[in-house]
């Protein structure tokens, strides 16, 4: 017998269901998601919390004419299931498979691609404006979590949305979590709203009474809404959202299907900006995720019965970075650690416990984080901002304007640098080298291995002035490769060959493996590994000029990268040899790290082929 889920091939099928069938469908979706994500990995807890909401949206609205925009997008799995992608779900986050985020190229029901937070309301306002220009009356719904409301862009959008925008509905999914526990004044404000249901009931009763007073009731209601009188403050006190020009509906239990349907139906009838405040449970329906939603935010394969990961979690760069910073802070009371809602993701949990007074979680606010660090640095402290490479992009102006110009000594611990894999285009850390080295005075390190990471972080903290960044990849080091101990801004292995392989960071491992394989075939090439990328040592171009052929491999964007910078230096110094650069020239789609490196010809096998082809051409 088919389950209800197996009969759903699009929103039109959801519209045929009764409330009881919809509630049964929600149970089936949760079971499907837990089973499927346990095999593919992915974002589980956030999706389990939005099942009823997603089903209700597909019931009430006319998709794809009405548009749903998912903030971040990692909670859109149910949406994918209800829009004809159930049979492809086993390909989630795999090469050429379903994206873990909304993707318009994937489905007409996906409105806007998003992998970063706090963008949904801005995009929704833009679509509303386009609808007005095209004389359309379709609704646009932005689904945004309370965690995303710690990002300033959400407030910029709210400020712009309250006037001249029709048919905009913002759904605030309030679960008190982003990845870590939410922090700050807005989280406290939402908690206070949720704790005041009597006020909202009284407000509705006042409205109802006024609506039924003949002749003057509705006029009196409008006067009270627009006035600043004491009477309004007593009986009709507005919420933060209403002050921005929104109609506020809520708070509503986001797992109560009848209430959800009534609220969404009511929101459609206002034809002005509406905000619906839902409270939900992240991880709803799967006990392990409910009790530990942070661990099930983004997860690899796991055992459904125990909730435990299927593979042993090896020590990773993030953990090492966190441990090193914690140890450095023991002997230096000036060191502070800053995160943008990623305490666990960036390995700072031990620092937060041991040095509570010097740990700061600023929420999903990377721009604020950098300027906050600059403020700390201006008073003699040494702030270390641990941030994913792709999220640091959001604070580029602040690095320039608030830190670099005044040479404030802040440290950027740039995690997830390079290819990150299954999250795809929005999360690949391929731009940090190009944009950081374009800023005058920035020092940039790219270690290969845990020992080098420790050395680089120590040097970064102890530098006297200026912005210092240390970039390191997702995952672990290659334990079979043993680099010489101690810090070197560059390292050359071998001499006497005509061919030099050059790289930095994690890709140095691939260059090392390629060189060893070539040596086994009696093909001799030398290796140059860079650790300090900027300012580049004057010795680096001098070394390269000793070779007739240089092959440079870069796990970063080609335009403005270290390869291009080195090529320019060599050209200026009269280098007449051959310089071959392989780097990334476009956005990198989802796949495993090893698959992506192979596709980009940045793996050891491709390097071996390149070297052999060049040597063959010389003969």
PDB file of C-alpha atoms in Angstrom, residues 240-376:
ATOM      1  CA  UNK A 240       9.011  45.709  16.888  1.00  0.00           C
ATOM      2  CA  UNK A 241       7.728  44.395  13.546  1.00  0.00           C
ATOM      3  CA  UNK A 242       4.626  46.575  13.526  1.00  0.00           C
ATOM      4  CA  UNK A 243       6.821  49.598  14.084  1.00  0.00           C
ATOM      5  CA  UNK A 244       8.477  48.657  10.793  1.00  0.00           C
ATOM      6  CA  UNK A 245       5.093  48.647   9.041  1.00  0.00           C
ATOM      7  CA  UNK A 246       4.276  44.929   9.181  1.00  0.00           C
ATOM      8  CA  UNK A 247       1.083  43.256  10.278  1.00  0.00           C
ATOM      9  CA  UNK A 248       2.173  40.904  13.079  1.00  0.00           C
ATOM     10  CA  UNK A 249       0.484  37.483  13.426  1.00  0.00           C
ATOM     11  CA  UNK A 250       1.520  35.221  16.234  1.00  0.00           C
ATOM     12  CA  UNK A 251       3.091  33.660  18.036  1.00  0.00           C
ATOM     13  CA  UNK A 252       1.793  30.429  16.489  1.00  0.00           C
ATOM     14  CA  UNK A 253       2.713  26.817  17.223  1.00  0.00           C
ATOM     15  CA  UNK A 254       4.540  25.797  14.063  1.00  0.00           C
ATOM     16  CA  UNK A 255       3.615  22.156  14.540  1.00  0.00           C
ATOM     17  CA  UNK A 256      -0.165  22.743  14.886  1.00  0.00           C
ATOM     18  CA  UNK A 257      -1.498  22.180  11.377  1.00  0.00           C
ATOM     19  CA  UNK A 258      -4.981  23.721  11.774  1.00  0.00           C
ATOM     20  CA  UNK A 259      -3.547  26.901  13.333  1.00  0.00           C
ATOM     21  CA  UNK A 260      -0.865  27.082  10.658  1.00  0.00           C
ATOM     22  CA  UNK A 261      -3.404  26.825   7.855  1.00  0.00           C
ATOM     23  CA  UNK A 262      -5.678  29.470   9.388  1.00  0.00           C
ATOM     24  CA  UNK A 263      -2.789  31.852   9.956  1.00  0.00           C
ATOM     25  CA  UNK A 264      -1.401  31.478   6.436  1.00  0.00           C
ATOM     26  CA  UNK A 265      -4.851  31.904   4.917  1.00  0.00           C
ATOM     27  CA  UNK A 266      -5.386  35.034   6.975  1.00  0.00           C
ATOM     28  CA  UNK A 267      -2.007  36.462   5.968  1.00  0.00           C
ATOM     29  CA  UNK A 268      -2.967  36.211   2.291  1.00  0.00           C
ATOM     30  CA  UNK A 269      -5.858  38.608   2.780  1.00  0.00           C
ATOM     31  CA  UNK A 270      -3.915  41.611   4.066  1.00  0.00           C
ATOM     32  CA  UNK A 271      -2.223  42.581   0.783  1.00  0.00           C
ATOM     33  CA  UNK A 272       0.521  44.361   2.720  1.00  0.00           C
ATOM     34  CA  UNK A 273       3.666  43.237   4.535  1.00  0.00           C
ATOM     35  CA  UNK A 274       2.849  40.549   7.090  1.00  0.00           C
ATOM     36  CA  UNK A 275       5.113  38.759   9.525  1.00  0.00           C
ATOM     37  CA  UNK A 276       4.082  35.418  10.986  1.00  0.00           C
ATOM     38  CA  UNK A 277       5.908  34.452  14.146  1.00  0.00           C
ATOM     39  CA  UNK A 278       6.099  30.659  14.457  1.00  0.00           C
ATOM     40  CA  UNK A 279       7.764  28.768  17.253  1.00  0.00           C
ATOM     41  CA  UNK A 280       9.077  25.339  16.323  1.00  0.00           C
ATOM     42  CA  UNK A 281      11.340  22.622  17.673  1.00  0.00           C
ATOM     43  CA  UNK A 282      14.582  22.052  15.788  1.00  0.00           C
ATOM     44  CA  UNK A 283      14.980  18.313  15.265  1.00  0.00           C
ATOM     45  CA  UNK A 284      11.254  17.680  15.869  1.00  0.00           C
ATOM     46  CA  UNK A 285      10.266  14.013  15.800  1.00  0.00           C
ATOM     47  CA  UNK A 286      13.726  12.438  16.105  1.00  0.00           C
ATOM     48  CA  UNK A 287      14.753  12.342  19.746  1.00  0.00           C
ATOM     49  CA  UNK A 288      18.511  12.468  19.173  1.00  0.00           C
ATOM     50  CA  UNK A 289      18.153  15.597  17.028  1.00  0.00           C
ATOM     51  CA  UNK A 290      15.700  17.227  19.441  1.00  0.00           C
ATOM     52  CA  UNK A 291      18.051  16.736  22.389  1.00  0.00           C
ATOM     53  CA  UNK A 292      21.180  17.796  20.489  1.00  0.00           C
ATOM     54  CA  UNK A 293      20.117  19.898  17.477  1.00  0.00           C
ATOM     55  CA  UNK A 294      23.593  21.366  17.038  1.00  0.00           C
ATOM     56  CA  UNK A 295      25.107  17.943  16.376  1.00  0.00           C
ATOM     57  CA  UNK A 296      22.393  17.181  13.809  1.00  0.00           C
ATOM     58  CA  UNK A 297      22.500  20.533  12.048  1.00  0.00           C
ATOM     59  CA  UNK A 298      24.923  19.272   9.419  1.00  0.00           C
ATOM     60  CA  UNK A 299      25.790  15.617   9.811  1.00  0.00           C
ATOM     61  CA  UNK A 300      27.542  12.816   7.971  1.00  0.00           C
ATOM     62  CA  UNK A 301      26.214   9.271   7.762  1.00  0.00           C
ATOM     63  CA  UNK A 302      24.783   8.048  11.065  1.00  0.00           C
ATOM     64  CA  UNK A 303      22.997   5.088  12.620  1.00  0.00           C
ATOM     65  CA  UNK A 304      19.265   5.821  12.886  1.00  0.00           C
ATOM     66  CA  UNK A 305      18.761   3.650  15.985  1.00  0.00           C
ATOM     67  CA  UNK A 306      21.587   5.157  18.024  1.00  0.00           C
ATOM     68  CA  UNK A 307      22.095   8.566  16.444  1.00  0.00           C
ATOM     69  CA  UNK A 308      25.837   7.879  16.357  1.00  0.00           C
ATOM     70  CA  UNK A 309      28.021   8.631  13.317  1.00  0.00           C
ATOM     71  CA  UNK A 310      28.923   5.639  11.177  1.00  0.00           C
ATOM     72  CA  UNK A 311      32.597   6.559  10.925  1.00  0.00           C
ATOM     73  CA  UNK A 312      35.160   7.560  13.507  1.00  0.00           C
ATOM     74  CA  UNK A 313      35.572  11.320  13.539  1.00  0.00           C
ATOM     75  CA  UNK A 314      39.265  12.061  13.079  1.00  0.00           C
ATOM     76  CA  UNK A 315      40.929  15.120  14.520  1.00  0.00           C
ATOM     77  CA  UNK A 316      40.401  17.997  12.111  1.00  0.00           C
ATOM     78  CA  UNK A 317      41.987  21.381  11.465  1.00  0.00           C
ATOM     79  CA  UNK A 318      39.169  23.205  13.274  1.00  0.00           C
ATOM     80  CA  UNK A 319      39.767  21.242  16.471  1.00  0.00           C
ATOM     81  CA  UNK A 320      43.512  21.811  16.318  1.00  0.00           C
ATOM     82  CA  UNK A 321      43.038  25.541  15.766  1.00  0.00           C
ATOM     83  CA  UNK A 322      40.702  25.740  18.754  1.00  0.00           C
ATOM     84  CA  UNK A 323      43.094  23.803  20.972  1.00  0.00           C
ATOM     85  CA  UNK A 324      46.058  25.990  19.986  1.00  0.00           C
ATOM     86  CA  UNK A 325      44.137  29.210  20.664  1.00  0.00           C
ATOM     87  CA  UNK A 326      42.987  27.869  24.017  1.00  0.00           C
ATOM     88  CA  UNK A 327      46.573  27.069  25.003  1.00  0.00           C
ATOM     89  CA  UNK A 328      47.873  30.437  23.808  1.00  0.00           C
ATOM     90  CA  UNK A 329      45.210  32.215  25.841  1.00  0.00           C
ATOM     91  CA  UNK A 330      46.416  30.470  29.012  1.00  0.00           C
ATOM     92  CA  UNK A 331      49.628  32.502  28.949  1.00  0.00           C
ATOM     93  CA  UNK A 332      48.378  35.639  27.209  1.00  0.00           C
ATOM     94  CA  UNK A 333      45.413  37.395  28.806  1.00  0.00           C
ATOM     95  CA  UNK A 334      45.081  39.747  25.829  1.00  0.00           C
ATOM     96  CA  UNK A 335      43.910  36.981  23.469  1.00  0.00           C
ATOM     97  CA  UNK A 336      40.161  36.947  22.781  1.00  0.00           C
ATOM     98  CA  UNK A 337      38.182  34.590  20.543  1.00  0.00           C
ATOM     99  CA  UNK A 338      35.244  35.686  18.396  1.00  0.00           C
ATOM    100  CA  UNK A 339      32.758  33.597  16.427  1.00  0.00           C
ATOM    101  CA  UNK A 340      29.728  34.373  14.284  1.00  0.00           C
ATOM    102  CA  UNK A 341      27.359  31.685  15.621  1.00  0.00           C
ATOM    103  CA  UNK A 342      29.892  28.916  14.871  1.00  0.00           C
ATOM    104  CA  UNK A 343      31.391  28.045  18.257  1.00  0.00           C
ATOM    105  CA  UNK A 344      31.421  24.312  17.601  1.00  0.00           C
ATOM    106  CA  UNK A 345      32.003  24.489  13.851  1.00  0.00           C
ATOM    107  CA  UNK A 346      35.217  26.462  14.356  1.00  0.00           C
ATOM    108  CA  UNK A 347      36.414  24.436  17.361  1.00  0.00           C
ATOM    109  CA  UNK A 348      36.100  27.199  19.982  1.00  0.00           C
ATOM    110  CA  UNK A 349      34.029  25.313  22.539  1.00  0.00           C
ATOM    111  CA  UNK A 350      37.008  24.643  24.835  1.00  0.00           C
ATOM    112  CA  UNK A 351      38.115  28.268  24.655  1.00  0.00           C
ATOM    113  CA  UNK A 352      34.562  29.373  25.477  1.00  0.00           C
ATOM    114  CA  UNK A 353      34.558  27.153  28.563  1.00  0.00           C
ATOM    115  CA  UNK A 354      38.054  27.987  29.799  1.00  0.00           C
ATOM    116  CA  UNK A 355      38.074  31.714  29.006  1.00  0.00           C
ATOM    117  CA  UNK A 356      34.455  32.725  29.307  1.00  0.00           C
ATOM    118  CA  UNK A 357      35.235  36.419  29.759  1.00  0.00           C
ATOM    119  CA  UNK A 358      37.253  36.547  26.533  1.00  0.00           C
ATOM    120  CA  UNK A 359      34.929  34.560  24.265  1.00  0.00           C
ATOM    121  CA  UNK A 360      32.358  36.369  22.147  1.00  0.00           C
ATOM    122  CA  UNK A 361      29.608  34.875  19.986  1.00  0.00           C
ATOM    123  CA  UNK A 362      28.186  37.813  18.028  1.00  0.00           C
ATOM    124  CA  UNK A 363      25.559  35.832  16.097  1.00  0.00           C
ATOM    125  CA  UNK A 364      25.403  35.532  12.324  1.00  0.00           C
ATOM    126  CA  UNK A 365      27.057  38.913  11.878  1.00  0.00           C
ATOM    127  CA  UNK A 366      30.424  38.628  10.185  1.00  0.00           C
ATOM    128  CA  UNK A 367      30.603  42.332   9.322  1.00  0.00           C
ATOM    129  CA  UNK A 368      30.016  43.294  12.931  1.00  0.00           C
ATOM    130  CA  UNK A 369      32.493  40.628  14.082  1.00  0.00           C
ATOM    131  CA  UNK A 370      35.407  42.125  12.136  1.00  0.00           C
ATOM    132  CA  UNK A 371      34.743  45.680  13.276  1.00  0.00           C
ATOM    133  CA  UNK A 372      34.161  44.439  16.823  1.00  0.00           C
ATOM    134  CA  UNK A 373      37.598  42.806  16.624  1.00  0.00           C
ATOM    135  CA  UNK A 374      39.093  46.054  15.346  1.00  0.00           C
ATOM    136  CA  UNK A 375      37.601  47.818  18.356  1.00  0.00           C
ATOM    137  CA  UNK A 376      39.167  45.292  20.711  1.00  0.00           C
TER     138      UNK A 376
END
